[in-house]
Amino acid sequence: MIQVKEVSKSFHKSSASNQVIDNISFEVKKGEIVTLLGKSGCGKSTLLNIIGGFTTADSGNVFVDEHKVTRPKRNCITLFQHRNLLPWRSVQKNVELGLEKEDLSVQERRVRALNAIELVGLKANAQQFPHELSGGMQQRVAIARAFAMKPDVILMDEPFAALDTFNRYHLQDQLLKIQEKEKSTILLVTHDIDEAVYLSDRILIMSAHPGKIYKDLKIELSKPRDRTTNDFHYFRKRILDEFELSGIQNPMEYMI
Ligand SMILES: Nc1ncnc2c1ncn2[C@@H]1O[C@H](COP(=O)(O)OP(=O)(O)OP(=O)(O)O)[C@@H](O)[C@H]1O
Ligand SMILES: [Mg+2]
């Protein structure tokens, strides 16, 4: 579903050049949940933005559903690290935003939006405006907007980082339910090892300067997963060990 082929990217400032991504290649199959896990600044968001069609790679190509990515497309939605809500629109109207170009009646659009709002636990807040909500609640609105669009591919950049543990766990479960129902393909960026093990079919561990895929790790545990089992702890430990082997110092800083 997603093919990343030999993608490299540098940013230039005056005479200096900063190579952020170096020759990254991987694939995500239809219906898979794959996580990019790595240190702050290793190029996760840059890579996601290239896959979403918002940034151009210096070399290499990305294909989504066998079409070369040259710009953002409706079937591949990016949920950005910083929620992008329109302050003058209510929660419901923000969620409806992504549906406005679709061939839906006003009533259908409303129902789709309200269903997604309910999934993220904000039914009572549907008519409020972003400034009336906490940061975590605003993030849930952005998540609802992505869910409401039912895209084939969702690219998520640390979608749950601003949430408290209970909401994070709840939304992780909602994500798994929606993904199972819609058979969506999900590429997720996170710092959180626990979240990566809970959600992912595969984890791509990135090393930094320049960003590369250091390890492609399959999480062979059936879902739904139990965070308290030995198998779950085995994978957490395995990832911590991989960070050490990759030369990335202090893996604990990736745990939130
Ligand atoms: N538009 C830009 N112009 C110049 N440098 C950039 C730009 N975007 C990102 N960078 C640089 O590229 C590197 C990777 O940034 P990126 O945002 O991809 O990291 P990240 O892995 O997502 O980090 P975090 O976990 O903190 O979100 C950083 O050194 C950053 O300063
Ligand atoms: Mg980032």
PDB file of C-alpha atoms and ligand atoms in Angstrom:
ATOM      1  CA  MET A   1       0.000   0.000   0.000  1.00  0.00           C
ATOM      2  CA  ILE A   2       2.862   2.370   0.854  1.00  0.00           C
ATOM      3  CA  GLN A   3       6.215   1.970  -0.858  1.00  0.00           C
ATOM      4  CA  VAL A   4       9.106   4.189   0.108  1.00  0.00           C
ATOM      5  CA  LYS A   5      12.010   3.753  -2.291  1.00  0.00           C
ATOM      6  CA  GLU A   6      15.477   5.133  -1.594  1.00  0.00           C
ATOM      7  CA  VAL A   7      14.233   8.439  -0.207  1.00  0.00           C
ATOM      8  CA  SER A   8      16.780  11.066   0.860  1.00  0.00           C
ATOM      9  CA  LYS A   9      16.256  14.628   2.049  1.00  0.00           C
ATOM     10  CA  SER A  10      18.534  17.466   3.146  1.00  0.00           C
ATOM     11  CA  PHE A  11      17.720  20.944   4.371  1.00  0.00           C
ATOM     12  CA  HIS A  12      20.016  23.809   3.428  1.00  0.00           C
ATOM     13  CA  LYS A  13      20.758  26.912   5.428  1.00  0.00           C
ATOM     14  CA  SER A  14      23.145  29.442   3.888  1.00  0.00           C
ATOM     15  CA  SER A  15      26.178  27.292   2.966  1.00  0.00           C
ATOM     16  CA  ALA A  16      25.451  24.457   5.431  1.00  0.00           C
ATOM     17  CA  SER A  17      23.532  21.351   4.461  1.00  0.00           C
ATOM     18  CA  ASN A  18      21.790  19.082   6.964  1.00  0.00           C
ATOM     19  CA  GLN A  19      21.050  15.616   5.654  1.00  0.00           C
ATOM     20  CA  VAL A  20      17.951  14.565   7.544  1.00  0.00           C
ATOM     21  CA  ILE A  21      16.985  11.358   5.746  1.00  0.00           C
ATOM     22  CA  ASP A  22      19.429   9.029   4.057  1.00  0.00           C
ATOM     23  CA  ASN A  23      18.291   6.491   1.492  1.00  0.00           C
ATOM     24  CA  ILE A  24      15.259   5.123   3.334  1.00  0.00           C
ATOM     25  CA  SER A  25      13.278   2.265   1.802  1.00  0.00           C
ATOM     26  CA  PHE A  26      10.410   0.225   3.264  1.00  0.00           C
ATOM     27  CA  GLU A  27       6.925  -0.985   2.490  1.00  0.00           C
ATOM     28  CA  VAL A  28       3.675  -1.042   4.418  1.00  0.00           C
ATOM     29  CA  LYS A  29       1.139  -3.628   3.312  1.00  0.00           C
ATOM     30  CA  LYS A  30      -2.581  -2.939   3.058  1.00  0.00           C
ATOM     31  CA  GLY A  31      -4.195  -3.174   6.498  1.00  0.00           C
ATOM     32  CA  GLU A  32      -0.894  -3.063   8.389  1.00  0.00           C
ATOM     33  CA  ILE A  33      -0.094  -0.754  11.304  1.00  0.00           C
ATOM     34  CA  VAL A  34       3.550   0.244  11.158  1.00  0.00           C
ATOM     35  CA  THR A  35       5.297   2.586  13.573  1.00  0.00           C
ATOM     36  CA  LEU A  36       8.329   4.806  13.060  1.00  0.00           C
ATOM     37  CA  LEU A  37      10.098   5.015  16.404  1.00  0.00           C
ATOM     38  CA  GLY A  38      13.122   7.198  16.986  1.00  0.00           C
ATOM     39  CA  LYS A  39      14.833  10.033  18.735  1.00  0.00           C
ATOM     40  CA  SER A  40      13.612  13.620  18.471  1.00  0.00           C
ATOM     41  CA  GLY A  41      15.041  15.214  15.346  1.00  0.00           C
ATOM     42  CA  CYS A  42      15.863  11.940  13.551  1.00  0.00           C
ATOM     43  CA  GLY A  43      13.559  12.853  10.657  1.00  0.00           C
ATOM     44  CA  LYS A  44      10.271  11.066  11.452  1.00  0.00           C
ATOM     45  CA  SER A  45       8.009  14.039  10.675  1.00  0.00           C
ATOM     46  CA  THR A  46      10.025  14.914   7.584  1.00  0.00           C
ATOM     47  CA  LEU A  47       9.637  11.358   6.296  1.00  0.00           C
ATOM     48  CA  LEU A  48       5.906  11.345   7.064  1.00  0.00           C
ATOM     49  CA  ASN A  49       5.479  14.676   5.276  1.00  0.00           C
ATOM     50  CA  ILE A  50       7.213  13.285   2.207  1.00  0.00           C
ATOM     51  CA  ILE A  51       4.924  10.229   2.224  1.00  0.00           C
ATOM     52  CA  GLY A  52       1.866  12.479   2.694  1.00  0.00           C
ATOM     53  CA  GLY A  53       2.892  14.617  -0.288  1.00  0.00           C
ATOM     54  CA  PHE A  54       3.579  17.807   1.696  1.00  0.00           C
ATOM     55  CA  THR A  55       7.375  17.811   1.271  1.00  0.00           C
ATOM     56  CA  THR A  56       9.402  16.769  -1.762  1.00  0.00           C
ATOM     57  CA  ALA A  57      12.266  14.311  -1.409  1.00  0.00           C
ATOM     58  CA  ASP A  58      15.641  15.209  -2.950  1.00  0.00           C
ATOM     59  CA  SER A  59      15.836  11.726  -4.425  1.00  0.00           C
ATOM     60  CA  GLY A  60      13.798   8.542  -4.356  1.00  0.00           C
ATOM     61  CA  ASN A  61      10.072   8.019  -4.666  1.00  0.00           C
ATOM     62  CA  VAL A  62       6.995   7.212  -2.629  1.00  0.00           C
ATOM     63  CA  PHE A  63       4.022   5.260  -3.941  1.00  0.00           C
ATOM     64  CA  VAL A  64       0.632   4.983  -2.237  1.00  0.00           C
ATOM     65  CA  ASP A  65      -1.654   2.358  -3.705  1.00  0.00           C
ATOM     66  CA  GLU A  66       0.813   2.142  -6.601  1.00  0.00           C
ATOM     67  CA  HIS A  67       0.450   5.839  -7.483  1.00  0.00           C
ATOM     68  CA  LYS A  68       3.515   8.026  -7.211  1.00  0.00           C
ATOM     69  CA  VAL A  69       3.018  10.665  -4.516  1.00  0.00           C
ATOM     70  CA  THR A  70       3.453  14.200  -5.839  1.00  0.00           C
ATOM     71  CA  ARG A  71       0.935  16.041  -3.635  1.00  0.00           C
ATOM     72  CA  PRO A  72      -1.494  15.270  -0.776  1.00  0.00           C
ATOM     73  CA  LYS A  73      -4.402  13.066  -1.798  1.00  0.00           C
ATOM     74  CA  ARG A  74      -7.798  12.327  -0.303  1.00  0.00           C
ATOM     75  CA  ASN A  75      -7.122   8.581   0.164  1.00  0.00           C
ATOM     76  CA  CYS A  76      -4.033   9.244   2.316  1.00  0.00           C
ATOM     77  CA  ILE A  77      -4.718  11.580   5.225  1.00  0.00           C
ATOM     78  CA  THR A  78      -1.992  13.071   7.410  1.00  0.00           C
ATOM     79  CA  LEU A  79      -2.705  13.815  11.031  1.00  0.00           C
ATOM     80  CA  PHE A  80      -0.052  16.380  11.899  1.00  0.00           C
ATOM     81  CA  GLN A  81       1.985  16.632  15.052  1.00  0.00           C
ATOM     82  CA  HIS A  82       0.365  20.004  15.718  1.00  0.00           C
ATOM     83  CA  ARG A  83      -3.407  19.895  15.551  1.00  0.00           C
ATOM     84  CA  ASN A  84      -4.753  22.166  12.870  1.00  0.00           C
ATOM     85  CA  LEU A  85      -8.219  23.196  13.954  1.00  0.00           C
ATOM     86  CA  LEU A  86     -10.035  26.210  12.600  1.00  0.00           C
ATOM     87  CA  PRO A  87     -10.733  28.419  15.629  1.00  0.00           C
ATOM     88  CA  TRP A  88     -13.946  29.913  14.195  1.00  0.00           C
ATOM     89  CA  ARG A  89     -15.550  26.509  13.633  1.00  0.00           C
ATOM     90  CA  SER A  90     -17.237  24.349  16.259  1.00  0.00           C
ATOM     91  CA  VAL A  91     -15.937  20.844  17.009  1.00  0.00           C
ATOM     92  CA  GLN A  92     -18.575  19.345  14.722  1.00  0.00           C
ATOM     93  CA  LYS A  93     -17.831  21.790  11.908  1.00  0.00           C
ATOM     94  CA  ASN A  94     -14.105  21.121  12.241  1.00  0.00           C
ATOM     95  CA  VAL A  95     -14.723  17.390  11.881  1.00  0.00           C
ATOM     96  CA  GLU A  96     -17.059  17.976   8.941  1.00  0.00           C
ATOM     97  CA  LEU A  97     -14.352  19.983   7.182  1.00  0.00           C
ATOM     98  CA  GLY A  98     -12.705  16.957   5.591  1.00  0.00           C
ATOM     99  CA  LEU A  99     -16.083  15.706   4.322  1.00  0.00           C
ATOM    100  CA  GLU A 100     -17.158  18.874   2.552  1.00  0.00           C
ATOM    101  CA  LYS A 101     -15.738  17.884  -0.806  1.00  0.00           C
ATOM    102  CA  GLU A 102     -17.462  14.517  -0.689  1.00  0.00           C
ATOM    103  CA  ASP A 103     -20.759  13.714  -2.277  1.00  0.00           C
ATOM    104  CA  LEU A 104     -22.722  13.535   0.974  1.00  0.00           C
ATOM    105  CA  SER A 105     -25.986  15.140   2.051  1.00  0.00           C
ATOM    106  CA  VAL A 106     -25.871  17.611   4.944  1.00  0.00           C
ATOM    107  CA  GLN A 107     -27.458  14.964   7.144  1.00  0.00           C
ATOM    108  CA  GLU A 108     -24.969  12.222   6.126  1.00  0.00           C
ATOM    109  CA  ARG A 109     -22.054  14.540   6.769  1.00  0.00           C
ATOM    110  CA  ARG A 110     -23.441  15.457  10.156  1.00  0.00           C
ATOM    111  CA  VAL A 111     -23.944  11.813  11.163  1.00  0.00           C
ATOM    112  CA  ARG A 112     -20.441  10.792  10.011  1.00  0.00           C
ATOM    113  CA  ALA A 113     -18.916  13.687  11.959  1.00  0.00           C
ATOM    114  CA  LEU A 114     -20.929  13.048  15.119  1.00  0.00           C
ATOM    115  CA  ASN A 115     -20.074   9.322  15.039  1.00  0.00           C
ATOM    116  CA  ALA A 116     -16.369  10.152  14.852  1.00  0.00           C
ATOM    117  CA  ILE A 117     -16.750  12.729  17.642  1.00  0.00           C
ATOM    118  CA  GLU A 118     -18.416  10.097  19.806  1.00  0.00           C
ATOM    119  CA  LEU A 119     -15.581   7.652  19.123  1.00  0.00           C
ATOM    120  CA  VAL A 120     -13.076  10.088  20.596  1.00  0.00           C
ATOM    121  CA  GLY A 121     -15.316  10.757  23.594  1.00  0.00           C
ATOM    122  CA  LEU A 122     -16.348  14.331  22.798  1.00  0.00           C
ATOM    123  CA  LYS A 123     -20.070  13.931  22.144  1.00  0.00           C
ATOM    124  CA  ALA A 124     -20.928  16.518  24.799  1.00  0.00           C
ATOM    125  CA  ASN A 125     -18.499  19.033  23.262  1.00  0.00           C
ATOM    126  CA  ALA A 126     -19.652  18.905  19.643  1.00  0.00           C
ATOM    127  CA  GLN A 127     -20.936  22.490  19.604  1.00  0.00           C
ATOM    128  CA  GLN A 128     -18.002  24.020  21.486  1.00  0.00           C
ATOM    129  CA  PHE A 129     -15.154  25.906  19.846  1.00  0.00           C
ATOM    130  CA  PRO A 130     -11.459  24.897  19.957  1.00  0.00           C
ATOM    131  CA  HIS A 131     -10.487  27.624  22.454  1.00  0.00           C
ATOM    132  CA  GLU A 132     -13.006  26.173  24.916  1.00  0.00           C
ATOM    133  CA  LEU A 133     -11.228  22.794  24.903  1.00  0.00           C
ATOM    134  CA  SER A 134      -8.036  21.530  26.527  1.00  0.00           C
ATOM    135  CA  GLY A 135      -5.022  20.692  24.344  1.00  0.00           C
ATOM    136  CA  GLY A 136      -5.753  16.968  24.612  1.00  0.00           C
ATOM    137  CA  MET A 137      -9.394  17.514  23.639  1.00  0.00           C
ATOM    138  CA  GLN A 138      -8.335  19.561  20.618  1.00  0.00           C
ATOM    139  CA  GLN A 139      -6.061  16.720  19.592  1.00  0.00           C
ATOM    140  CA  ARG A 140      -9.019  14.336  19.840  1.00  0.00           C
ATOM    141  CA  VAL A 141     -10.995  16.609  17.484  1.00  0.00           C
ATOM    142  CA  ALA A 142      -8.168  16.377  14.953  1.00  0.00           C
ATOM    143  CA  ILE A 143      -8.189  12.582  15.334  1.00  0.00           C
ATOM    144  CA  ALA A 144     -11.990  12.515  14.837  1.00  0.00           C
ATOM    145  CA  ARG A 145     -11.591  14.522  11.644  1.00  0.00           C
ATOM    146  CA  ALA A 146      -9.175  11.931  10.245  1.00  0.00           C
ATOM    147  CA  PHE A 147     -11.433   9.022  11.338  1.00  0.00           C
ATOM    148  CA  ALA A 148     -14.526  10.658   9.785  1.00  0.00           C
ATOM    149  CA  MET A 149     -12.880  10.757   6.378  1.00  0.00           C
ATOM    150  CA  LYS A 150     -12.361   6.979   6.332  1.00  0.00           C
ATOM    151  CA  PRO A 151      -9.196   7.183   4.213  1.00  0.00           C
ATOM    152  CA  ASP A 152      -7.365   4.091   2.916  1.00  0.00           C
ATOM    153  CA  VAL A 153      -4.157   5.295   4.546  1.00  0.00           C
ATOM    154  CA  ILE A 154      -3.735   7.358   7.716  1.00  0.00           C
ATOM    155  CA  LEU A 155      -0.351   8.898   8.497  1.00  0.00           C
ATOM    156  CA  MET A 156      -0.244   9.916  12.146  1.00  0.00           C
ATOM    157  CA  ASP A 157       2.465  12.045  13.711  1.00  0.00           C
ATOM    158  CA  GLU A 158       2.475  11.433  17.481  1.00  0.00           C
ATOM    159  CA  PRO A 159      -1.326  11.578  17.588  1.00  0.00           C
ATOM    160  CA  PHE A 160      -1.713  10.670  21.252  1.00  0.00           C
ATOM    161  CA  ALA A 161       1.311  12.443  22.744  1.00  0.00           C
ATOM    162  CA  ALA A 162      -0.714  15.313  24.249  1.00  0.00           C
ATOM    163  CA  LEU A 163      -3.227  13.018  25.950  1.00  0.00           C
ATOM    164  CA  ASP A 164      -3.390  11.695  29.487  1.00  0.00           C
ATOM    165  CA  THR A 165      -2.881   7.943  29.967  1.00  0.00           C
ATOM    166  CA  PHE A 166      -6.603   7.067  30.126  1.00  0.00           C
ATOM    167  CA  ASN A 167      -7.499   8.943  26.969  1.00  0.00           C
ATOM    168  CA  ARG A 168      -4.410   7.629  25.257  1.00  0.00           C
ATOM    169  CA  TYR A 169      -5.301   4.015  26.034  1.00  0.00           C
ATOM    170  CA  HIS A 170      -8.928   4.613  25.049  1.00  0.00           C
ATOM    171  CA  LEU A 171      -7.993   6.175  21.715  1.00  0.00           C
ATOM    172  CA  GLN A 172      -5.435   3.486  20.972  1.00  0.00           C
ATOM    173  CA  ASP A 173      -8.241   0.931  21.373  1.00  0.00           C
ATOM    174  CA  GLN A 174     -10.580   3.030  19.188  1.00  0.00           C
ATOM    175  CA  LEU A 175      -7.879   3.255  16.552  1.00  0.00           C
ATOM    176  CA  LEU A 176      -7.491  -0.532  16.525  1.00  0.00           C
ATOM    177  CA  LYS A 177     -11.272  -0.998  16.257  1.00  0.00           C
ATOM    178  CA  ILE A 178     -11.603   1.473  13.403  1.00  0.00           C
ATOM    179  CA  GLN A 179      -8.602   0.003  11.658  1.00  0.00           C
ATOM    180  CA  GLU A 180     -10.059  -3.491  11.906  1.00  0.00           C
ATOM    181  CA  LYS A 181     -13.440  -2.348  10.609  1.00  0.00           C
ATOM    182  CA  GLU A 182     -12.188  -0.137   7.781  1.00  0.00           C
ATOM    183  CA  LYS A 183      -9.073  -2.218   7.009  1.00  0.00           C
ATOM    184  CA  SER A 184      -7.117   1.053   6.899  1.00  0.00           C
ATOM    185  CA  THR A 185      -3.364   1.120   6.528  1.00  0.00           C
ATOM    186  CA  ILE A 186      -1.696   3.150   9.250  1.00  0.00           C
ATOM    187  CA  LEU A 187       1.807   4.597   9.502  1.00  0.00           C
ATOM    188  CA  LEU A 188       2.321   6.120  12.909  1.00  0.00           C
ATOM    189  CA  VAL A 189       5.138   8.153  14.415  1.00  0.00           C
ATOM    190  CA  THR A 190       5.702   7.884  18.142  1.00  0.00           C
ATOM    191  CA  HIS A 191       8.302   8.261  20.887  1.00  0.00           C
ATOM    192  CA  ASP A 192       6.383   5.905  23.110  1.00  0.00           C
ATOM    193  CA  ILE A 193       7.680   2.321  23.110  1.00  0.00           C
ATOM    194  CA  ASP A 194       4.617   1.015  24.950  1.00  0.00           C
ATOM    195  CA  GLU A 195       2.313   2.586  22.353  1.00  0.00           C
ATOM    196  CA  ALA A 196       4.401   1.183  19.517  1.00  0.00           C
ATOM    197  CA  VAL A 197       4.265  -2.371  20.901  1.00  0.00           C
ATOM    198  CA  TYR A 198       0.543  -2.108  21.696  1.00  0.00           C
ATOM    199  CA  LEU A 199      -0.496  -0.974  18.218  1.00  0.00           C
ATOM    200  CA  SER A 200       2.026  -2.126  15.667  1.00  0.00           C
ATOM    201  CA  ASP A 201       2.375  -5.074  13.371  1.00  0.00           C
ATOM    202  CA  ARG A 202       5.884  -3.815  12.668  1.00  0.00           C
ATOM    203  CA  ILE A 203       8.138  -1.217  14.258  1.00  0.00           C
ATOM    204  CA  LEU A 204      10.756   0.606  12.220  1.00  0.00           C
ATOM    205  CA  ILE A 205      13.435   1.839  14.588  1.00  0.00           C
ATOM    206  CA  MET A 206      15.187   4.922  13.224  1.00  0.00           C
ATOM    207  CA  SER A 207      18.690   6.109  13.984  1.00  0.00           C
ATOM    208  CA  ALA A 208      19.646   9.761  13.585  1.00  0.00           C
ATOM    209  CA  HIS A 209      22.101  12.060  11.763  1.00  0.00           C
ATOM    210  CA  PRO A 210      21.175  11.219   9.122  1.00  0.00           C
ATOM    211  CA  GLY A 211      17.888   9.400   9.685  1.00  0.00           C
ATOM    212  CA  LYS A 212      17.959   5.770   8.608  1.00  0.00           C
ATOM    213  CA  ILE A 213      15.877   2.706   9.338  1.00  0.00           C
ATOM    214  CA  TYR A 214      18.037   0.841  11.792  1.00  0.00           C
ATOM    215  CA  LYS A 215      15.749  -2.131  12.403  1.00  0.00           C
ATOM    216  CA  ASP A 216      12.477  -3.503  11.032  1.00  0.00           C
ATOM    217  CA  LEU A 217      10.936  -5.456  13.900  1.00  0.00           C
ATOM    218  CA  LYS A 218       7.836  -7.615  13.566  1.00  0.00           C
ATOM    219  CA  ILE A 219       5.594  -7.699  16.655  1.00  0.00           C
ATOM    220  CA  GLU A 220       4.243 -11.202  16.627  1.00  0.00           C
ATOM    221  CA  LEU A 221       1.554 -10.848  19.283  1.00  0.00           C
ATOM    222  CA  SER A 222      -2.161 -11.313  18.667  1.00  0.00           C
ATOM    223  CA  LYS A 223      -4.456  -8.297  19.167  1.00  0.00           C
ATOM    224  CA  PRO A 224      -5.920  -6.978  21.389  1.00  0.00           C
ATOM    225  CA  ARG A 225      -2.703  -6.999  23.383  1.00  0.00           C
ATOM    226  CA  ASP A 226      -2.240  -7.083  27.100  1.00  0.00           C
ATOM    227  CA  ARG A 227       0.385  -4.679  28.409  1.00  0.00           C
ATOM    228  CA  THR A 228       1.004  -6.811  31.487  1.00  0.00           C
ATOM    229  CA  THR A 229       2.096 -10.051  29.802  1.00  0.00           C
ATOM    230  CA  ASN A 230       5.646 -11.338  29.610  1.00  0.00           C
ATOM    231  CA  ASP A 231       5.439 -11.358  25.803  1.00  0.00           C
ATOM    232  CA  PHE A 232       4.611  -7.646  25.808  1.00  0.00           C
ATOM    233  CA  HIS A 233       7.535  -6.932  28.130  1.00  0.00           C
ATOM    234  CA  TYR A 234       9.793  -9.042  25.944  1.00  0.00           C
ATOM    235  CA  PHE A 235       9.180  -6.690  22.988  1.00  0.00           C
ATOM    236  CA  ARG A 236       9.623  -3.558  25.098  1.00  0.00           C
ATOM    237  CA  LYS A 237      12.968  -4.902  26.303  1.00  0.00           C
ATOM    238  CA  ARG A 238      13.934  -5.950  22.795  1.00  0.00           C
ATOM    239  CA  ILE A 239      13.349  -2.403  21.534  1.00  0.00           C
ATOM    240  CA  LEU A 240      15.330  -0.874  24.401  1.00  0.00           C
ATOM    241  CA  ASP A 241      18.158  -3.275  23.549  1.00  0.00           C
ATOM    242  CA  GLU A 242      17.976  -2.280  19.876  1.00  0.00           C
ATOM    243  CA  PHE A 243      18.314   1.384  20.865  1.00  0.00           C
ATOM    244  CA  GLU A 244      21.420   0.530  22.828  1.00  0.00           C
ATOM    245  CA  LEU A 245      22.876  -1.476  19.951  1.00  0.00           C
ATOM    246  CA  SER A 246      22.161   1.358  17.535  1.00  0.00           C
ATOM    247  CA  GLY A 247      24.332   3.621  19.670  1.00  0.00           C
ATOM    248  CA  ILE A 248      21.415   5.847  20.642  1.00  0.00           C
ATOM    249  CA  GLN A 249      22.108   6.994  24.169  1.00  0.00           C
ATOM    250  CA  ASN A 250      19.620   6.918  26.998  1.00  0.00           C
ATOM    251  CA  PRO A 251      16.647   5.046  25.570  1.00  0.00           C
ATOM    252  CA  MET A 252      14.524   6.033  28.576  1.00  0.00           C
ATOM    253  CA  GLU A 253      14.138   9.493  27.082  1.00  0.00           C
ATOM    254  CA  TYR A 254      11.883   7.952  24.446  1.00  0.00           C
ATOM    255  CA  MET A 255       9.398   6.730  26.995  1.00  0.00           C
ATOM    256  CA  ILE A 256       6.626   9.078  28.005  1.00  0.00           C
TER     257      ILE A 256
HETATM  258  N1  LIG B   1      11.634  22.943   7.051  1.00  0.00           N
HETATM  259  C1  LIG B   1      12.813  22.686   7.611  1.00  0.00           C
HETATM  260  N2  LIG B   1      13.893  23.461   7.382  1.00  0.00           N
HETATM  261  C2  LIG B   1      15.087  23.169   7.927  1.00  0.00           C
HETATM  262  N3  LIG B   1      15.321  22.117   8.752  1.00  0.00           N
HETATM  263  C3  LIG B   1      14.281  21.314   9.019  1.00  0.00           C
HETATM  264  C4  LIG B   1      12.970  21.548   8.488  1.00  0.00           C
HETATM  265  N4  LIG B   1      12.145  20.562   8.935  1.00  0.00           N
HETATM  266  C5  LIG B   1      12.908  19.776   9.727  1.00  0.00           C
HETATM  267  N5  LIG B   1      14.173  20.227   9.771  1.00  0.00           N
HETATM  268  C6  LIG B   1      15.274  19.588  10.516  1.00  0.00           C
HETATM  269  O1  LIG B   1      15.297  18.220  10.189  1.00  0.00           O
HETATM  270  C7  LIG B   1      15.567  17.423  11.321  1.00  0.00           C
HETATM  271  C8  LIG B   1      14.467  16.393  11.512  1.00  0.00           C
HETATM  272  O2  LIG B   1      13.263  17.065  11.842  1.00  0.00           O
HETATM  273  P1  LIG B   1      11.908  16.271  12.041  1.00  0.00           P
HETATM  274  O3  LIG B   1      10.877  17.267  12.392  1.00  0.00           O
HETATM  275  O4  LIG B   1      11.679  15.409  10.867  1.00  0.00           O
HETATM  276  O5  LIG B   1      12.291  15.350  13.300  1.00  0.00           O
HETATM  277  P2  LIG B   1      11.386  14.360  14.172  1.00  0.00           P
HETATM  278  O6  LIG B   1      12.076  13.038  14.162  1.00  0.00           O
HETATM  279  O7  LIG B   1       9.983  14.410  13.704  1.00  0.00           O
HETATM  280  O8  LIG B   1      11.510  15.003  15.623  1.00  0.00           O
HETATM  281  P3  LIG B   1      10.424  15.093  16.812  1.00  0.00           P
HETATM  282  O9  LIG B   1      10.374  13.712  17.412  1.00  0.00           O
HETATM  283  O10 LIG B   1      11.024  16.085  17.762  1.00  0.00           O
HETATM  284  O11 LIG B   1       9.122  15.537  16.244  1.00  0.00           O
HETATM  285  C9  LIG B   1      15.747  18.373  12.474  1.00  0.00           C
HETATM  286  O12 LIG B   1      17.127  18.579  12.649  1.00  0.00           O
HETATM  287  C10 LIG B   1      15.070  19.646  12.012  1.00  0.00           C
HETATM  288  O13 LIG B   1      15.695  20.764  12.568  1.00  0.00           O
HETATM  289 MG    MG B   2       8.229  15.119  14.574  1.00  0.00          MG
END
